[in-house]
Coordinates of C-alpha atoms in Angstrom, one line a residue:
Chain A
X1 CA 348.4 310.8 47.9
X2 CA 351.1 308.2 48.3
X3 CA 352.3 305.2 46.3
X4 CA 352.4 301.8 47.8
X5 CA 355.9 300.8 48.5
X6 CA 355.8 297.8 50.8
X7 CA 357.0 294.7 49.2
X8 CA 354.3 292.1 49.3
X9 CA 354.4 289.0 47.2
X10 CA 352.7 290.3 44.0
X11 CA 350.4 287.7 42.4
X12 CA 351.4 286.6 38.9
X13 CA 348.2 284.9 38.0
X14 CA 349.6 281.4 38.4
X15 CA 348.5 281.2 42.1
X16 CA 345.4 279.2 42.7
X17 CA 343.7 282.2 44.3
X18 CA 344.4 284.4 41.3
X19 CA 344.2 282.0 38.4
X20 CA 340.9 283.4 37.1
X21 CA 341.4 287.1 37.9
X22 CA 342.3 289.5 35.0
X23 CA 345.2 291.1 37.0
X24 CA 345.8 293.7 34.3
X25 CA 342.4 295.1 34.8
X26 CA 342.9 295.6 38.6
X27 CA 344.6 299.0 37.9
X28 CA 347.5 298.3 40.2
X29 CA 345.6 297.2 43.3
X30 CA 347.4 293.9 43.4
X31 CA 351.0 295.0 42.7
X32 CA 351.1 298.3 44.5
X33 CA 351.3 300.5 41.4
X34 CA 348.1 302.2 42.1
X35 CA 348.3 305.6 43.7
X36 CA 346.4 305.8 47.0
X37 CA 344.0 308.4 48.1
X38 CA 343.0 308.8 51.7
X39 CA 339.3 309.0 51.1
X40 CA 336.6 307.4 53.2
X41 CA 333.8 306.6 50.9
X42 CA 331.5 304.6 53.2
X43 CA 328.8 306.7 54.8
X44 CA 325.5 306.2 56.6
X45 CA 322.4 307.0 54.6
X46 CA 320.2 308.1 57.4
X47 CA 320.3 308.8 61.1
X48 CA 321.3 305.7 63.1
X49 CA 319.0 304.2 65.6
X50 CA 320.0 304.3 69.3
X51 CA 322.5 301.7 70.2
X52 CA 324.2 301.9 66.9
X53 CA 327.3 304.0 66.2
X54 CA 329.4 304.6 63.1
X55 CA 332.9 305.9 63.9
X56 CA 336.4 305.8 62.6
X57 CA 338.6 304.0 65.0
X58 CA 342.0 302.3 65.3
X59 CA 341.2 298.7 65.3
X60 CA 343.4 295.6 65.2
X61 CA 342.3 293.1 62.5
X62 CA 340.0 290.3 63.7
X63 CA 341.7 287.7 61.7
X64 CA 344.8 287.1 59.6
X65 CA 344.6 287.1 55.8
X66 CA 346.7 285.5 53.1
X67 CA 345.3 287.8 50.5
X68 CA 347.9 290.2 49.2
X69 CA 345.5 293.1 48.6
X70 CA 344.1 292.8 52.2
X71 CA 347.8 292.9 53.4
X72 CA 348.4 296.1 51.4
X73 CA 345.2 297.7 52.9
X74 CA 346.3 296.8 56.4
X75 CA 349.7 298.2 55.7
X76 CA 348.4 301.5 54.5
X77 CA 345.0 302.3 56.1
X78 CA 345.2 303.2 59.8
X79 CA 341.6 303.9 60.5
X80 CA 338.7 301.5 60.3
X81 CA 335.1 302.6 59.7
X82 CA 333.3 300.8 62.5
X83 CA 329.5 300.2 62.6
X84 CA 328.8 298.9 66.1
X85 CA 325.5 297.5 67.2
X86 CA 325.3 297.3 71.0
X87 CA 324.5 294.1 72.9
X88 CA 320.8 293.0 73.3
X89 CA 319.6 295.5 70.7
X90 CA 317.1 294.4 68.1
X91 CA 316.7 296.6 65.1
X92 CA 313.9 295.8 62.8
X93 CA 314.5 298.2 60.0
X94 CA 317.7 297.8 57.9
X95 CA 320.7 300.0 58.5
X96 CA 321.8 301.5 55.2
X97 CA 325.4 302.4 54.3
X98 CA 326.3 303.9 51.0
X99 CA 329.2 305.3 49.0
X100 CA 330.3 308.8 48.3
X101 CA 333.3 310.4 46.5
X102 CA 334.6 307.6 44.4
X103 CA 337.4 308.1 41.9
X104 CA 339.2 306.1 39.2
X105 CA 342.3 308.2 39.3
X106 CA 343.5 306.8 42.6
X107 CA 342.7 303.9 44.8
X108 CA 340.8 303.9 48.1
X109 CA 342.1 301.3 50.6
X110 CA 339.2 300.8 53.0
X111 CA 338.9 299.1 56.3
X112 CA 335.5 298.4 57.6
X113 CA 334.2 296.6 60.7
X114 CA 330.7 295.6 61.5
X115 CA 330.3 294.3 65.1
X116 CA 327.3 293.0 67.0
X117 CA 327.2 292.7 70.8
X118 CA 325.8 289.6 72.4
X119 CA 322.2 288.8 71.4
X120 CA 322.0 291.9 69.1
X121 CA 320.0 291.5 66.0
X122 CA 320.2 293.6 62.8
X123 CA 320.1 293.9 59.0
X124 CA 322.8 296.0 57.4
X125 CA 322.5 296.9 53.7
X126 CA 325.6 298.3 52.0
X127 CA 325.0 300.0 48.7
X128 CA 328.2 299.9 46.7
X129 CA 327.5 302.5 44.0
X130 CA 329.4 304.9 41.7
X131 CA 332.6 304.8 39.7
X132 CA 335.6 304.0 41.9
X133 CA 338.8 302.1 42.4
X134 CA 338.3 300.4 45.7
X135 CA 340.0 297.7 47.7
X136 CA 338.3 296.8 51.0
X137 CA 339.0 294.8 54.1
X138 CA 335.6 294.3 55.7
X139 CA 335.4 292.3 58.9
X140 CA 332.3 291.3 60.7
X141 CA 332.2 290.2 64.3
X142 CA 329.2 288.4 65.7
X143 CA 329.2 288.0 69.5
X144 CA 327.5 285.0 71.1
X145 CA 323.8 284.7 70.3
X146 CA 323.7 287.6 67.9
X147 CA 322.2 287.6 64.4
X148 CA 323.1 289.6 61.4
X149 CA 321.8 289.8 57.9
X150 CA 324.5 291.5 55.9
X151 CA 323.5 292.6 52.4
X152 CA 326.2 293.9 50.0
X153 CA 324.9 295.3 46.8
X154 CA 327.4 295.9 44.0
X155 CA 325.5 298.3 41.9
X156 CA 328.7 300.0 40.6
X157 CA 329.0 302.0 37.4
X158 CA 330.7 300.4 34.4
X159 CA 334.4 301.3 35.1
X160 CA 334.6 300.4 38.8
X161 CA 337.1 297.9 40.1
X162 CA 336.3 296.5 43.5
X163 CA 338.2 293.9 45.3
X164 CA 337.3 292.9 48.8
X165 CA 337.3 290.3 51.5
X166 CA 334.1 290.2 53.6
X167 CA 335.2 288.1 56.6
X168 CA 332.8 287.0 59.3
X169 CA 333.9 285.7 62.7
X170 CA 330.9 283.9 64.2
X171 CA 330.7 283.1 67.9
X172 CA 328.6 280.7 69.9
X173 CA 325.0 280.3 68.8
X174 CA 325.3 283.4 66.6
X175 CA 323.8 283.3 63.1
X176 CA 325.3 285.1 60.2
X177 CA 323.7 285.6 56.8
X178 CA 325.2 287.4 53.9
X179 CA 323.6 288.3 50.6
X180 CA 325.9 289.5 47.8
X181 CA 324.3 291.0 44.8
X182 CA 326.8 291.9 42.0
X183 CA 325.3 293.5 38.9
X184 CA 327.7 296.4 38.2
X185 CA 331.4 297.2 37.7
X186 CA 334.2 296.2 35.4
X187 CA 336.0 293.9 37.8
X188 CA 334.4 292.8 41.1
X189 CA 336.3 290.3 43.2
X190 CA 334.8 289.4 46.6
X191 CA 336.0 286.8 49.1
X192 CA 333.1 286.1 51.4
X193 CA 334.8 284.1 54.2
X194 CA 333.5 282.7 57.5
X195 CA 335.1 281.3 60.5
X196 CA 333.3 279.8 63.5
X197 CA 334.8 280.3 66.9
X198 CA 332.3 278.3 69.0
X199 CA 329.7 275.5 68.6
X200 CA 326.1 276.3 67.6
X201 CA 327.1 279.0 65.1
X202 CA 325.6 279.1 61.7
X203 CA 326.3 280.9 58.4
X204 CA 324.3 281.3 55.3
X205 CA 326.0 282.8 52.3
X206 CA 323.7 283.8 49.5
X207 CA 324.4 285.6 46.3
X208 CA 323.4 286.5 42.8
X209 CA 325.5 288.0 40.0
X210 CA 324.7 289.0 36.5
X211 CA 327.6 289.7 34.2
X212 CA 327.1 291.3 30.7
X213 CA 329.7 291.8 27.9
X214 CA 333.2 292.3 29.2
X215 CA 332.4 292.2 32.9
X216 CA 334.4 290.0 35.3
X217 CA 332.7 289.0 38.6
X218 CA 334.4 286.6 41.0
X219 CA 333.0 285.3 44.3
X220 CA 335.3 283.1 46.2
X221 CA 333.9 281.7 49.5
X222 CA 335.8 280.1 52.2
X223 CA 334.0 278.5 55.2
X224 CA 336.2 277.2 57.9
X225 CA 334.5 274.7 60.2
X226 CA 337.1 274.7 63.0
X227 CA 334.6 274.0 65.9
X228 CA 332.0 271.2 66.4
X229 CA 328.3 271.6 65.6
X230 CA 328.3 274.6 63.3
X231 CA 326.1 274.8 60.2
X232 CA 326.8 276.5 56.9
X233 CA 324.8 276.9 53.7
X234 CA 326.0 278.5 50.5
X235 CA 323.7 279.3 47.5
X236 CA 324.9 281.5 44.7
X237 CA 323.1 282.0 41.4
X238 CA 324.5 283.7 38.4
X239 CA 323.5 284.7 34.9
X240 CA 325.8 285.7 32.0
X241 CA 325.0 287.4 28.7
X242 CA 327.3 288.9 26.1
X243 CA 330.7 288.5 24.7
X244 CA 333.5 287.9 27.3
X245 CA 331.1 288.1 30.3
X246 CA 333.0 286.0 32.8
X247 CA 332.0 284.9 36.3
X248 CA 333.9 282.8 38.8
X249 CA 332.4 281.1 41.8
X250 CA 334.7 279.2 44.1
X251 CA 333.2 277.4 47.1
X252 CA 335.8 276.2 49.5
X253 CA 334.5 274.5 52.6
X254 CA 336.9 273.0 55.1
X255 CA 335.7 270.7 57.9
X256 CA 338.6 270.3 60.3
X257 CA 339.1 267.1 62.4
X258 CA 337.7 268.8 65.5
X259 CA 334.5 269.9 63.7
X260 CA 332.3 267.0 64.5
X261 CA 328.6 267.5 63.9
X262 CA 329.2 269.9 61.0
X263 CA 326.3 270.4 58.7
X264 CA 327.1 272.0 55.4
X265 CA 325.8 272.3 51.8
X266 CA 326.8 274.5 49.0
X267 CA 325.1 275.2 45.7
X268 CA 326.0 277.3 42.6
X269 CA 323.8 277.6 39.6
X270 CA 324.6 279.5 36.4
X271 CA 322.4 280.5 33.5
X272 CA 324.3 281.2 30.3
X273 CA 322.1 283.5 28.2
X274 CA 324.2 283.9 25.2
X275 CA 327.3 282.5 23.4
X276 CA 330.7 284.0 24.2
X277 CA 330.2 284.1 28.0
X278 CA 332.0 281.9 30.5
X279 CA 331.0 280.7 34.0
X280 CA 333.6 279.0 36.1
X281 CA 332.2 277.1 39.1
X282 CA 334.4 275.2 41.5
X283 CA 332.9 273.7 44.6
X284 CA 335.6 272.3 46.9
X285 CA 334.8 270.3 50.0
X286 CA 337.7 269.2 52.3
X287 CA 336.6 266.9 55.0
X288 CA 338.9 265.8 57.9
X289 CA 336.3 264.0 60.0
X290 CA 333.6 261.6 59.2
X291 CA 331.5 262.4 62.3
X292 CA 329.4 265.0 60.6
X293 CA 325.7 265.6 60.1
X294 CA 326.0 266.3 56.4
X295 CA 328.3 267.7 53.7
X296 CA 327.5 268.2 50.1
X297 CA 327.7 270.4 47.1
X298 CA 326.2 270.9 43.7
X299 CA 327.0 273.0 40.7
X300 CA 325.1 273.4 37.5
X301 CA 325.5 275.6 34.4
X302 CA 322.9 275.6 31.7
X303 CA 321.0 277.6 29.1
X304 CA 317.4 278.8 29.0
X305 CA 315.1 275.9 29.3
X306 CA 313.2 275.7 26.0
X307 CA 310.2 274.0 27.6
X308 CA 309.8 276.9 30.1
X309 CA 310.0 279.5 27.3
X310 CA 307.5 277.4 25.1
X311 CA 305.1 277.2 28.0
X312 CA 305.1 280.9 28.7
X313 CA 304.9 281.8 25.0
X314 CA 302.1 279.4 24.4
X315 CA 300.1 281.8 26.6
X316 CA 300.8 284.7 24.4
X317 CA 303.9 286.0 26.2
X318 CA 306.6 287.3 23.8
X319 CA 310.0 285.7 23.8
X320 CA 311.6 288.8 25.4
X321 CA 309.1 288.8 28.2
X322 CA 309.3 285.1 28.7
X323 CA 313.1 285.3 29.1
X324 CA 312.6 288.2 31.5
X325 CA 310.2 286.2 33.6
X326 CA 312.5 283.2 33.7
X327 CA 315.5 285.3 34.7
X328 CA 313.5 287.1 37.4
X329 CA 312.2 283.9 38.6
X330 CA 315.7 282.4 38.7
X331 CA 317.0 285.2 40.9
X332 CA 313.9 285.8 43.0
X333 CA 314.7 283.0 45.4
X334 CA 317.7 284.9 46.6
X335 CA 316.6 288.5 45.9
X336 CA 313.4 288.1 47.9
X337 CA 315.5 287.1 51.0
X338 CA 316.8 290.7 51.2
X339 CA 313.5 291.6 52.9
X340 CA 313.2 295.2 51.6
X341 CA 310.7 295.6 48.8
X342 CA 312.2 298.8 47.4
X343 CA 315.7 297.4 47.1
X344 CA 314.3 294.1 45.7
X345 CA 312.3 295.9 43.0
X346 CA 315.3 298.2 42.2
X347 CA 317.6 295.2 41.7
X348 CA 315.0 293.3 39.5
X349 CA 314.7 296.4 37.3
X350 CA 318.4 296.6 37.0
X351 CA 318.5 292.9 36.0
X352 CA 315.7 293.6 33.4
X353 CA 317.9 296.4 32.0
X354 CA 321.0 294.3 31.9
X355 CA 319.1 291.6 30.0
X356 CA 317.7 294.1 27.6
X357 CA 321.1 295.7 27.1
X358 CA 322.7 292.3 26.4
X359 CA 319.9 291.6 23.9
X360 CA 319.9 288.0 25.2
Chain B
X1 CA 282.6 282.0 13.8
X2 CA 286.2 280.7 13.6
X3 CA 287.6 277.8 11.7
X4 CA 290.8 275.8 12.4
X5 CA 291.8 273.9 9.3
X6 CA 294.5 271.3 9.2
X7 CA 295.4 269.9 5.7
X8 CA 297.8 267.1 4.9
X9 CA 300.0 267.9 7.9
X10 CA 303.3 266.0 8.0
X11 CA 305.6 266.3 10.9
X12 CA 308.9 264.7 12.0
X13 CA 311.0 264.8 15.1
X14 CA 314.8 264.5 15.4
X15 CA 316.0 261.6 17.5
X16 CA 319.4 260.1 18.3
X17 CA 318.7 257.8 15.3
X18 CA 317.9 260.5 12.9
X19 CA 314.6 262.1 11.8
X20 CA 311.5 260.1 12.4
X21 CA 308.2 260.8 10.7
X22 CA 305.3 261.1 13.2
X23 CA 302.4 262.7 11.4
X24 CA 301.8 261.4 7.9
X25 CA 299.1 263.7 6.5
X26 CA 296.5 264.8 8.9
X27 CA 293.2 266.4 7.7
X28 CA 290.9 268.0 10.2
X29 CA 288.5 271.0 10.3
X30 CA 287.2 272.4 13.6
X31 CA 284.6 275.2 13.8
X32 CA 283.6 277.4 16.8
X33 CA 281.4 275.6 19.2
X34 CA 282.4 272.1 17.9
X35 CA 284.1 269.5 20.0
X36 CA 286.2 266.9 18.2
X37 CA 287.6 264.0 20.1
X38 CA 290.8 262.5 18.8
X39 CA 291.3 259.0 20.2
X40 CA 294.1 256.6 19.6
X41 CA 296.7 254.2 21.1
X42 CA 299.8 255.4 22.8
X43 CA 302.5 256.5 20.3
X44 CA 300.1 257.2 17.5
X45 CA 301.1 260.8 17.2
X46 CA 298.2 262.5 19.0
X47 CA 300.4 264.7 21.2
X48 CA 302.7 265.5 18.3
X49 CA 299.6 266.9 16.5
X50 CA 298.8 269.1 19.6
X51 CA 302.4 270.4 20.0
X52 CA 302.9 271.0 16.2
X53 CA 299.8 273.2 16.1
X54 CA 301.0 275.1 19.2
X55 CA 304.5 275.5 17.6
X56 CA 306.8 273.5 19.8
X57 CA 310.4 273.9 18.4
X58 CA 311.1 270.2 18.8
X59 CA 308.9 269.3 15.8
X60 CA 309.7 269.9 12.1
X61 CA 306.9 270.5 9.7
X62 CA 307.5 268.7 6.4
X63 CA 304.3 269.4 4.6
X64 CA 300.7 270.5 4.7
X65 CA 299.1 273.5 6.3
X66 CA 297.3 274.8 9.4
X67 CA 295.2 277.9 9.2
X68 CA 293.0 279.7 11.7
X69 CA 290.4 281.8 9.8
X70 CA 292.6 281.7 6.8
X71 CA 295.7 282.9 8.6
X72 CA 298.8 280.7 8.3
X73 CA 299.4 279.3 11.8
X74 CA 302.6 277.5 10.9
X75 CA 304.2 280.8 9.9
X76 CA 303.5 282.3 13.3
X77 CA 305.8 282.3 16.4
X78 CA 304.4 280.5 19.5
X79 CA 303.1 283.6 21.1
X80 CA 301.5 284.8 17.9
X81 CA 299.6 281.6 17.7
X82 CA 298.2 282.2 21.2
X83 CA 297.4 285.8 20.2
X84 CA 295.6 284.5 17.1
X85 CA 293.3 282.5 19.5
X86 CA 294.9 279.1 19.9
X87 CA 295.4 277.4 23.3
X88 CA 297.1 274.2 24.3
X89 CA 296.3 272.6 27.6
X90 CA 299.3 270.5 28.1
X91 CA 299.6 266.9 29.4
X92 CA 302.7 267.8 31.3
X93 CA 302.6 271.5 32.2
X94 CA 306.1 273.0 32.8
X95 CA 307.4 274.2 36.1
X96 CA 308.7 277.8 36.0
X97 CA 310.6 278.4 39.3
X98 CA 310.3 281.8 41.0
X99 CA 307.4 282.9 38.8
X100 CA 304.1 283.1 40.8
X101 CA 300.8 282.0 39.3
X102 CA 299.3 285.5 39.7
X103 CA 302.3 287.2 38.0
X104 CA 302.2 284.6 35.1
X105 CA 298.4 284.9 34.6
X106 CA 298.5 288.7 34.6
X107 CA 301.5 288.8 32.2
X108 CA 299.7 286.4 29.8
X109 CA 296.4 288.3 30.0
X110 CA 298.2 291.6 29.4
X111 CA 299.9 290.0 26.3
X112 CA 296.7 288.6 24.9
X113 CA 294.4 291.5 25.6
X114 CA 296.9 294.1 24.4
X115 CA 296.8 296.0 27.7
X116 CA 297.1 295.2 31.4
X117 CA 293.7 294.2 32.9
X118 CA 292.4 296.7 35.5
X119 CA 293.6 295.5 38.8
X120 CA 290.3 295.5 40.6
X121 CA 288.3 293.6 38.0
X122 CA 291.3 291.3 37.3
X123 CA 291.6 290.2 41.0
X124 CA 287.8 289.4 41.0
X125 CA 288.2 287.6 37.7
X126 CA 291.0 285.4 38.9
X127 CA 289.2 284.7 42.2
X128 CA 286.1 283.6 40.4
X129 CA 288.0 281.3 38.1
X130 CA 289.9 279.7 41.0
X131 CA 286.7 279.2 43.0
X132 CA 285.0 277.6 40.0
X133 CA 287.7 275.0 39.8
X134 CA 287.8 274.4 43.6
X135 CA 291.3 275.9 43.9
X136 CA 292.6 277.3 47.2
X137 CA 293.4 281.1 47.1
X138 CA 297.0 280.4 48.2
X139 CA 297.5 278.9 44.7
X140 CA 298.0 282.4 43.2
X141 CA 301.2 282.9 45.3
X142 CA 302.8 279.6 44.4
X143 CA 305.3 279.3 41.6
X144 CA 303.9 278.1 38.2
X145 CA 303.4 274.3 38.4
X146 CA 306.2 273.9 41.0
X147 CA 305.3 271.2 43.4
X148 CA 301.7 271.0 42.0
X149 CA 300.0 267.6 42.1
X150 CA 298.9 266.1 38.8
X151 CA 295.3 267.3 39.4
X152 CA 296.4 270.8 40.4
X153 CA 298.4 271.1 37.2
X154 CA 295.3 270.2 35.1
X155 CA 293.1 272.6 37.0
X156 CA 295.7 275.4 36.5
X157 CA 295.6 274.7 32.7
X158 CA 291.8 274.9 32.6
X159 CA 291.8 278.0 34.7
X160 CA 294.0 279.6 32.1
X161 CA 291.6 278.4 29.4
X162 CA 288.8 280.2 31.2
X163 CA 290.7 283.4 31.8
X164 CA 292.5 283.7 28.5
X165 CA 289.4 283.0 26.4
X166 CA 290.9 281.5 23.2
X167 CA 288.9 280.7 20.1
X168 CA 290.3 277.1 19.8
X169 CA 291.6 274.9 22.5
X170 CA 293.6 271.7 22.2
X171 CA 293.3 269.6 25.3
X172 CA 296.2 267.1 25.4
X173 CA 295.2 264.2 27.6
X174 CA 293.7 266.6 30.2
X175 CA 292.0 263.6 31.8
X176 CA 295.2 261.7 32.5
X177 CA 296.1 261.3 36.2
X178 CA 292.7 262.8 37.4
X179 CA 290.5 261.1 39.9
X180 CA 286.7 261.1 39.3
X181 CA 286.0 264.3 41.3
X182 CA 288.9 266.2 39.6
X183 CA 287.8 264.9 36.2
X184 CA 284.3 266.3 36.8
X185 CA 285.6 269.7 38.0
X186 CA 288.0 270.1 35.1
X187 CA 285.3 269.0 32.6
X188 CA 282.9 271.5 33.9
X189 CA 285.5 274.2 33.4
X190 CA 285.9 273.2 29.7
X191 CA 282.1 273.1 29.3
X192 CA 281.9 276.7 30.8
X193 CA 284.5 277.9 28.4
X194 CA 282.6 276.3 25.5
X195 CA 279.3 277.9 26.6
X196 CA 280.8 281.3 27.4
X197 CA 283.1 281.8 24.4
X198 CA 281.7 279.5 21.7
X199 CA 285.0 277.7 22.0
X200 CA 286.1 275.1 19.5
X201 CA 287.7 272.1 21.2
X202 CA 290.2 269.4 20.0
X203 CA 290.1 266.9 22.8
X204 CA 292.9 264.4 22.7
X205 CA 292.4 261.3 24.9
X206 CA 293.3 257.7 25.3
X207 CA 290.2 256.8 27.3
X208 CA 286.5 257.3 26.7
X209 CA 285.7 258.3 30.3
X210 CA 286.2 262.1 29.8
X211 CA 283.6 261.9 27.0
X212 CA 280.9 261.3 29.6
X213 CA 281.5 264.8 30.8
X214 CA 282.6 266.6 27.7
X215 CA 280.3 265.5 24.9
X216 CA 282.0 265.3 21.5
X217 CA 280.3 266.2 18.2
X218 CA 282.8 264.2 16.3
X219 CA 285.1 261.4 17.1
X220 CA 288.3 260.7 15.1
X221 CA 290.4 257.6 15.5
X222 CA 294.1 258.3 15.2
X223 CA 296.7 255.6 14.4
X224 CA 300.1 255.5 12.8
X225 CA 300.2 259.3 12.3
X226 CA 296.9 259.9 10.6
X227 CA 293.2 259.7 11.1
X228 CA 291.9 256.3 10.2
X229 CA 288.2 256.5 11.0
X230 CA 285.7 259.3 11.7
X231 CA 282.2 259.3 13.1
X232 CA 279.8 260.6 15.7
X233 CA 279.8 260.1 19.5
X234 CA 278.7 256.4 19.0
X235 CA 282.2 255.7 17.5
X236 CA 283.6 256.3 21.1
X237 CA 281.3 253.5 22.4
X238 CA 282.6 251.2 19.7
X239 CA 286.1 251.9 20.8
X240 CA 285.2 251.4 24.4
X241 CA 284.0 247.9 23.5
X242 CA 286.6 246.9 21.0
X243 CA 289.7 248.9 21.8
X244 CA 292.2 250.0 19.2
X245 CA 293.4 246.6 18.0
X246 CA 291.6 246.8 14.7
X247 CA 293.3 250.1 13.8
X248 CA 296.8 249.3 15.0
X249 CA 297.0 246.2 12.8
X250 CA 295.8 248.1 9.7

């Protein structure tokens, strides 16, 4: 074990990027006071198909980061867990990664890389489970013409603190889709970020989150349109129930002057299921050229629709079951995109349980 | 034999300009197998009567009673009213995103029957109900009322009426927005439910044309929040000829 000593600029909470985050609950991940354990929690769940490898390597970061925790990880962790999918390989079944040996006594600083060779196609599902203090620098590289569906499931136990950047670099005509599902943990802060390096690239960032009493979940996207003719879509849906449940969704989309022909739309919807919960939703579109296909955003936060509940109850369905149906329906648009029935049903059951626990 | 009894029902609704009285003492008794048509001009309170009986939270009951076989309907929650045997076919059925018709129907049937219907017989039951109403099988996988045409929404309501088998059904302007063919199909569904389940029907409508398909035993003229005239089927013919002008000015 070692203690972080490098002097990075420790956030105070006044910075734009940190203004919503409860720094005191990060257990020293942000200011270097956490003791660090050299554990590697990310493991494969089953034998890998041919053309796929999962090895610890010394890799140079794909992209710079201005996030202080990412800088700390890069300063400390030498090895990167690398899931590599060879060129021209199409894998129909999802590749599952999961977590082992978590701990709250010390922090894991994790570096992960997922890379796809040209024209490779795969679905990767990461099951983030257990009780752990974990900061992660996860980078995804999509070579030209490749296609990845990256599913990150935050099904952590109650005490877990997870801060991460999931950064995708998307090359020519490659298509990247991420689905973030955050339903567990004390503090979860994820930066799903995308940069396009050549025209014809596309990214779809989907997510759902459900925070109950005391939980803090933050999803802070950044999509950088720095090349012409790339497409991005963002759709995050959240529900909150219980005292001091707090979610933050930030959607930063930057269309640079060179990015003519950009097509982007971002959407965030929140369902407040009880009093005392707070959903922050900040779409932020910065446009430096007018020569685009489209750019837009929408954000809504509302409560249960009385008309929907009345309609369901008028058919004999109890209030609790009506609420469960409405919440399941709200999330199903995104959950059903995961494309694995077992995982989808597990998540829906977890959402049912959260709802029941919250008594909303 | 069931009896739905409405006595002196007074209902108001809260608006931006304060509370407004809509129903001003409604008396009506409906027995199993009977069809009562309630006809009246727009804004007379017909839909308020329907929604008040079903228990919509928007309406405040200020007086009177509603009982089904002696049980106090007004004291029941919305789902309890359905379990007691009441059904409201809505004029504007509500969209429920992400909830499929098949999931919705099965959840409702489970709630009303006290146990989940056996899968094999249930699938056959739903298929039969859909075919009887000329509905495409793909309907079952669509989200409840989402993107439905006006006619599809009404067929979906009547399909529920046939599947859920209530004792008393209130049909709130089920004929509105239907073309002649759809009106006939939907009416046949109501008549089947009447024949199969000895259903009592409260048929709320603005126009007489649905009464050619669903024959009323009684016709009530509704104006200004209460019933102003009652009669047999011939009263509908009189309304067809003279309109509501006589009653509105009263």
